[in-house]
Amino acid sequence: MSPKRGDRAAPPPVEGEYDLRFATSEAANGWELLARHAPGNLRRAYDHIRAAPLATDNPARQHRLKGKLAGTAFKGRQLERWQYEVTGGGRIWYLVDTADRIAWITYAGPGHPKETD
């Protein structure tokens, strides 16, 4: 997704941070829905994922998914899939590429992903 006029410019990661990138257009659209519904919570999620995408200090809010959802192949690599609970229903799912220090956002939205139904 190329930026266009009027789009926000995301700051680049600084020393030690991960870059957050959208894996799909649907994830980018869901991010915008979350931004409208819970901007403060989304900002906290963004900051936390960027700083520590594999953090386990708050497992109620951020954790690795389990079972068949725990990981997937992406861009030729097997990556762990994590979830950040933005609101009671709002979620961000992301794949963690530790080699390139990128968190690939595969789902973002104000409701649970369909895969969990």
Tab-separated table of N, CA, C and O in Angstrom, residues 10-76:
chain	number	residue	atom	x	y	z
A	10	ALA	N	3.907	7.447	9.106
A	10	ALA	CA	4.309	6.733	10.314
A	10	ALA	C	5.783	6.983	10.564
A	10	ALA	O	6.586	6.946	9.640
A	11	PRO	N	6.136	7.243	11.803
A	11	PRO	CA	7.551	7.471	12.090
A	11	PRO	C	8.338	6.179	11.923
A	11	PRO	O	7.836	5.098	12.232
A	12	PRO	N	9.568	6.265	11.455
A	12	PRO	CA	10.392	5.061	11.336
A	12	PRO	C	10.792	4.562	12.718
A	12	PRO	O	10.837	5.346	13.672
A	13	PRO	N	11.066	3.270	12.828
A	13	PRO	CA	11.501	2.761	14.136
A	13	PRO	C	12.859	3.347	14.503
A	13	PRO	O	13.684	3.626	13.633
A	14	VAL	N	13.050	3.550	15.781
A	14	VAL	CA	14.346	4.014	16.269
A	14	VAL	C	15.042	2.843	16.943
A	14	VAL	O	14.473	1.763	17.082
A	15	GLU	N	16.228	3.068	17.405
A	15	GLU	CA	17.077	2.035	17.981
A	15	GLU	C	16.318	1.040	18.860
A	15	GLU	O	15.677	1.417	19.835
A	16	GLY	N	16.363	-0.219	18.451
A	16	GLY	CA	15.758	-1.286	19.236
A	16	GLY	C	14.290	-1.550	18.951
A	16	GLY	O	13.761	-2.554	19.394
A	17	GLU	N	13.602	-0.672	18.252
A	17	GLU	CA	12.181	-0.853	17.981
A	17	GLU	C	11.959	-1.720	16.742
A	17	GLU	O	12.826	-1.834	15.878
A	18	TYR	N	10.759	-2.283	16.680
A	18	TYR	CA	10.327	-3.019	15.504
A	18	TYR	C	9.548	-2.081	14.595
A	18	TYR	O	8.897	-1.149	15.065
A	19	ASP	N	9.614	-2.360	13.310
A	19	ASP	CA	8.810	-1.642	12.333
A	19	ASP	C	7.466	-2.348	12.264
A	19	ASP	O	7.416	-3.585	12.234
A	20	LEU	N	6.364	-1.623	12.267
A	20	LEU	CA	5.039	-2.212	12.096
A	20	LEU	C	4.598	-1.968	10.664
A	20	LEU	O	4.592	-0.818	10.203
A	21	ARG	N	4.235	-3.057	9.983
A	21	ARG	CA	3.792	-2.976	8.596
A	21	ARG	C	2.544	-3.807	8.410
A	21	ARG	O	2.357	-4.826	9.073
A	22	PHE	N	1.708	-3.379	7.488
A	22	PHE	CA	0.484	-4.117	7.187
A	22	PHE	C	0.788	-5.233	6.202
A	22	PHE	O	1.396	-5.003	5.160
A	23	ALA	N	0.335	-6.439	6.534
A	23	ALA	CA	0.514	-7.577	5.644
A	23	ALA	C	-0.552	-7.583	4.548
A	23	ALA	O	-0.322	-8.142	3.470
A	24	THR	N	-1.711	-6.954	4.818
A	24	THR	CA	-2.816	-6.929	3.848
A	24	THR	C	-3.523	-5.577	3.886
A	24	THR	O	-3.432	-4.839	4.878
A	25	SER	N	-4.242	-5.299	2.825
A	25	SER	CA	-5.071	-4.085	2.786
A	25	SER	C	-6.181	-4.154	3.822
A	25	SER	O	-6.559	-3.145	4.408
A	26	GLU	N	-6.719	-5.354	4.049
A	26	GLU	CA	-7.784	-5.518	5.043
A	26	GLU	C	-7.285	-5.142	6.442
A	26	GLU	O	-8.012	-4.535	7.221
A	27	ALA	N	-6.038	-5.512	6.740
A	27	ALA	CA	-5.472	-5.148	8.045
A	27	ALA	C	-5.331	-3.636	8.164
A	27	ALA	O	-5.610	-3.054	9.215
A	28	ALA	N	-4.921	-2.975	7.080
A	28	ALA	CA	-4.798	-1.505	7.093
A	28	ALA	C	-6.160	-0.852	7.298
A	28	ALA	O	-6.292	0.103	8.070
A	29	ASN	N	-7.186	-1.385	6.638
A	29	ASN	CA	-8.539	-0.838	6.801
A	29	ASN	C	-9.055	-1.054	8.217
A	29	ASN	O	-9.675	-0.174	8.808
A	30	GLY	N	-8.787	-2.227	8.775
A	30	GLY	CA	-9.199	-2.521	10.147
A	30	GLY	C	-8.491	-1.625	11.153
A	30	GLY	O	-9.071	-1.221	12.161
A	31	TRP	N	-7.236	-1.297	10.861
A	31	TRP	CA	-6.463	-0.389	11.716
A	31	TRP	C	-7.172	0.968	11.783
A	31	TRP	O	-7.274	1.571	12.848
A	32	GLU	N	-7.638	1.428	10.647
A	32	GLU	CA	-8.348	2.713	10.608
A	32	GLU	C	-9.650	2.648	11.398
A	32	GLU	O	-10.024	3.619	12.057
A	33	LEU	N	-10.352	1.518	11.351
A	33	LEU	CA	-11.560	1.358	12.177
A	33	LEU	C	-11.206	1.443	13.659
A	33	LEU	O	-11.897	2.117	14.430
A	34	LEU	N	-10.143	0.745	14.055
A	34	LEU	CA	-9.710	0.825	15.454
A	34	LEU	C	-9.321	2.251	15.832
A	34	LEU	O	-9.595	2.697	16.940
A	35	ALA	N	-8.674	2.956	14.911
A	35	ALA	CA	-8.261	4.336	15.176
A	35	ALA	C	-9.468	5.223	15.456
A	35	ALA	O	-9.391	6.138	16.274
A	36	ARG	N	-10.577	4.960	14.791
A	36	ARG	CA	-11.793	5.754	15.030
A	36	ARG	C	-12.502	5.350	16.317
A	36	ARG	O	-13.081	6.174	16.998
A	37	HIS	N	-12.470	4.052	16.652
A	37	HIS	CA	-13.201	3.548	17.819
A	37	HIS	C	-12.437	3.694	19.133
A	37	HIS	O	-13.053	3.904	20.167
A	38	ALA	N	-11.123	3.524	19.079
A	38	ALA	CA	-10.341	3.534	20.322
A	38	ALA	C	-8.937	4.093	20.073
A	38	ALA	O	-7.948	3.375	20.184
A	39	PRO	N	-8.839	5.383	19.737
A	39	PRO	CA	-7.532	5.935	19.365
A	39	PRO	C	-6.472	5.840	20.464
A	39	PRO	O	-5.317	5.525	20.187
A	40	GLY	N	-6.834	6.104	21.704
A	40	GLY	CA	-5.860	6.038	22.795
A	40	GLY	C	-5.349	4.625	23.016
A	40	GLY	O	-4.144	4.401	23.178
A	41	ASN	N	-6.273	3.660	23.022
A	41	ASN	CA	-5.875	2.262	23.196
A	41	ASN	C	-5.019	1.785	22.028
A	41	ASN	O	-4.064	1.033	22.224
A	42	LEU	N	-5.362	2.218	20.818
A	42	LEU	CA	-4.582	1.814	19.650
A	42	LEU	C	-3.173	2.386	19.729
A	42	LEU	O	-2.200	1.702	19.424
A	43	ARG	N	-3.054	3.610	20.183
A	43	ARG	CA	-1.723	4.207	20.306
A	43	ARG	C	-0.872	3.441	21.316
A	43	ARG	O	0.311	3.174	21.094
A	44	ARG	N	-1.487	3.047	22.441
A	44	ARG	CA	-0.758	2.270	23.440
A	44	ARG	C	-0.333	0.913	22.869
A	44	ARG	O	0.791	0.454	23.089
A	45	ALA	N	-1.229	0.294	22.104
A	45	ALA	CA	-0.905	-0.988	21.465
A	45	ALA	C	0.250	-0.820	20.488
A	45	ALA	O	1.201	-1.610	20.481
A	46	TYR	N	0.183	0.211	19.674
A	46	TYR	CA	1.232	0.512	18.692
A	46	TYR	C	2.584	0.675	19.389
A	46	TYR	O	3.576	0.053	19.002
A	47	ASP	N	2.616	1.479	20.427
A	47	ASP	CA	3.857	1.728	21.155
A	47	ASP	C	4.397	0.441	21.786
A	47	ASP	O	5.598	0.184	21.764
A	48	HIS	N	3.488	-0.355	22.350
A	48	HIS	CA	3.918	-1.571	23.037
A	48	HIS	C	4.428	-2.619	22.045
A	48	HIS	O	5.474	-3.233	22.274
A	49	ILE	N	3.703	-2.828	20.959
A	49	ILE	CA	4.137	-3.809	19.960
A	49	ILE	C	5.464	-3.379	19.352
A	49	ILE	O	6.367	-4.185	19.168
A	50	ARG	N	5.575	-2.112	19.052
A	50	ARG	CA	6.803	-1.593	18.452
A	50	ARG	C	8.018	-1.808	19.366
A	50	ARG	O	9.095	-2.160	18.915
A	51	ALA	N	7.836	-1.605	20.656
A	51	ALA	CA	8.926	-1.740	21.612
A	51	ALA	C	9.203	-3.202	21.976
A	51	ALA	O	10.361	-3.584	22.148
A	52	ALA	N	8.154	-4.022	22.097
A	52	ALA	CA	8.324	-5.396	22.600
A	52	ALA	C	7.242	-6.315	22.046
A	52	ALA	O	6.311	-6.683	22.756
A	53	PRO	N	7.335	-6.709	20.774
A	53	PRO	CA	6.274	-7.527	20.181
A	53	PRO	C	6.144	-8.922	20.777
A	53	PRO	O	5.110	-9.565	20.629
A	54	LEU	N	7.164	-9.394	21.475
A	54	LEU	CA	7.137	-10.724	22.084
A	54	LEU	C	7.007	-10.660	23.604
A	54	LEU	O	7.311	-11.625	24.305
A	55	ALA	N	6.529	-9.541	24.127
A	55	ALA	CA	6.433	-9.353	25.581
A	55	ALA	C	5.420	-10.310	26.191
A	55	ALA	O	4.365	-10.573	25.622
A	56	THR	N	5.755	-10.797	27.366
A	56	THR	CA	4.858	-11.699	28.095
A	56	THR	C	4.468	-11.143	29.463
A	56	THR	O	3.906	-11.863	30.282
A	57	ASP	N	4.761	-9.865	29.704
A	57	ASP	CA	4.485	-9.274	31.008
A	57	ASP	C	3.011	-8.973	31.248
A	57	ASP	O	2.608	-8.762	32.379
A	58	ASN	N	2.181	-8.947	30.209
A	58	ASN	CA	0.753	-8.690	30.357
A	58	ASN	C	-0.014	-9.676	29.479
A	58	ASN	O	-0.561	-9.305	28.443
A	59	PRO	N	-0.066	-10.970	29.887
A	59	PRO	CA	-0.667	-11.991	29.022
A	59	PRO	C	-2.162	-11.813	28.770
A	59	PRO	O	-2.685	-12.357	27.796
A	60	ALA	N	-2.860	-11.053	29.584
A	60	ALA	CA	-4.276	-10.798	29.324
A	60	ALA	C	-4.449	-9.874	28.119
A	60	ALA	O	-5.458	-9.918	27.415
A	61	ARG	N	-3.447	-9.032	27.862
A	61	ARG	CA	-3.522	-8.050	26.788
A	61	ARG	C	-2.718	-8.489	25.549
A	61	ARG	O	-3.128	-8.265	24.422
A	62	GLN	N	-1.557	-9.118	25.763
A	62	GLN	CA	-0.664	-9.467	24.662
A	62	GLN	C	-0.130	-10.884	24.871
A	62	GLN	O	0.436	-11.190	25.921
A	63	HIS	N	-0.331	-11.740	23.858
A	63	HIS	CA	0.164	-13.115	23.974
A	63	HIS	C	0.267	-13.772	22.602
A	63	HIS	O	-0.338	-13.316	21.632
A	64	ARG	N	1.024	-14.864	22.566
A	64	ARG	CA	1.125	-15.651	21.345
A	64	ARG	C	-0.153	-16.471	21.224
A	64	ARG	O	-0.682	-16.980	22.221
A	65	LEU	N	-0.645	-16.583	20.002
A	65	LEU	CA	-1.817	-17.415	19.772
A	65	LEU	C	-1.426	-18.874	19.908
A	65	LEU	O	-0.248	-19.231	19.835
A	66	LYS	N	-2.423	-19.734	20.099
A	66	LYS	CA	-2.172	-21.149	20.370
A	66	LYS	C	-2.666	-22.028	19.234
A	66	LYS	O	-3.443	-21.610	18.381
A	67	GLY	N	-2.224	-23.262	19.264
A	67	GLY	CA	-2.672	-24.263	18.305
A	67	GLY	C	-2.304	-23.915	16.875
A	67	GLY	O	-1.215	-23.405	16.610
A	68	LYS	N	-3.246	-24.152	15.961
A	68	LYS	CA	-2.972	-23.912	14.538
A	68	LYS	C	-2.801	-22.429	14.218
A	68	LYS	O	-2.280	-22.083	13.162
A	69	LEU	N	-3.202	-21.553	15.120
A	69	LEU	CA	-3.056	-20.110	14.912
A	69	LEU	C	-1.718	-19.566	15.434
A	69	LEU	O	-1.414	-18.393	15.244
A	70	ALA	N	-0.899	-20.413	16.044
A	70	ALA	CA	0.333	-19.959	16.707
A	70	ALA	C	1.407	-19.471	15.746
A	70	ALA	O	2.299	-18.732	16.148
A	71	GLY	N	1.329	-19.842	14.500
A	71	GLY	CA	2.332	-19.396	13.541
A	71	GLY	C	1.918	-19.728	12.123
A	71	GLY	O	0.970	-20.474	11.899
A	72	THR	N	2.643	-19.162	11.178
A	72	THR	CA	2.352	-19.401	9.773
A	72	THR	C	3.561	-19.033	8.925
A	72	THR	O	4.441	-18.302	9.380
A	73	ALA	N	3.572	-19.526	7.720
A	73	ALA	CA	4.625	-19.148	6.777
A	73	ALA	C	4.244	-17.799	6.162
A	73	ALA	O	3.096	-17.583	5.779
A	74	PHE	N	5.226	-16.910	6.095
A	74	PHE	CA	5.002	-15.581	5.517
A	74	PHE	C	6.303	-15.127	4.891
A	74	PHE	O	7.341	-15.105	5.572
A	75	LYS	N	6.240	-14.777	3.617
A	75	LYS	CA	7.426	-14.313	2.885
A	75	LYS	C	8.594	-15.289	3.024
A	75	LYS	O	9.740	-14.898	3.251
A	76	GLY	N	8.270	-16.580	2.934
A	76	GLY	CA	9.293	-17.612	2.951
A	76	GLY	C	9.844	-17.992	4.311
A	76	GLY	O	10.800	-18.758	4.396
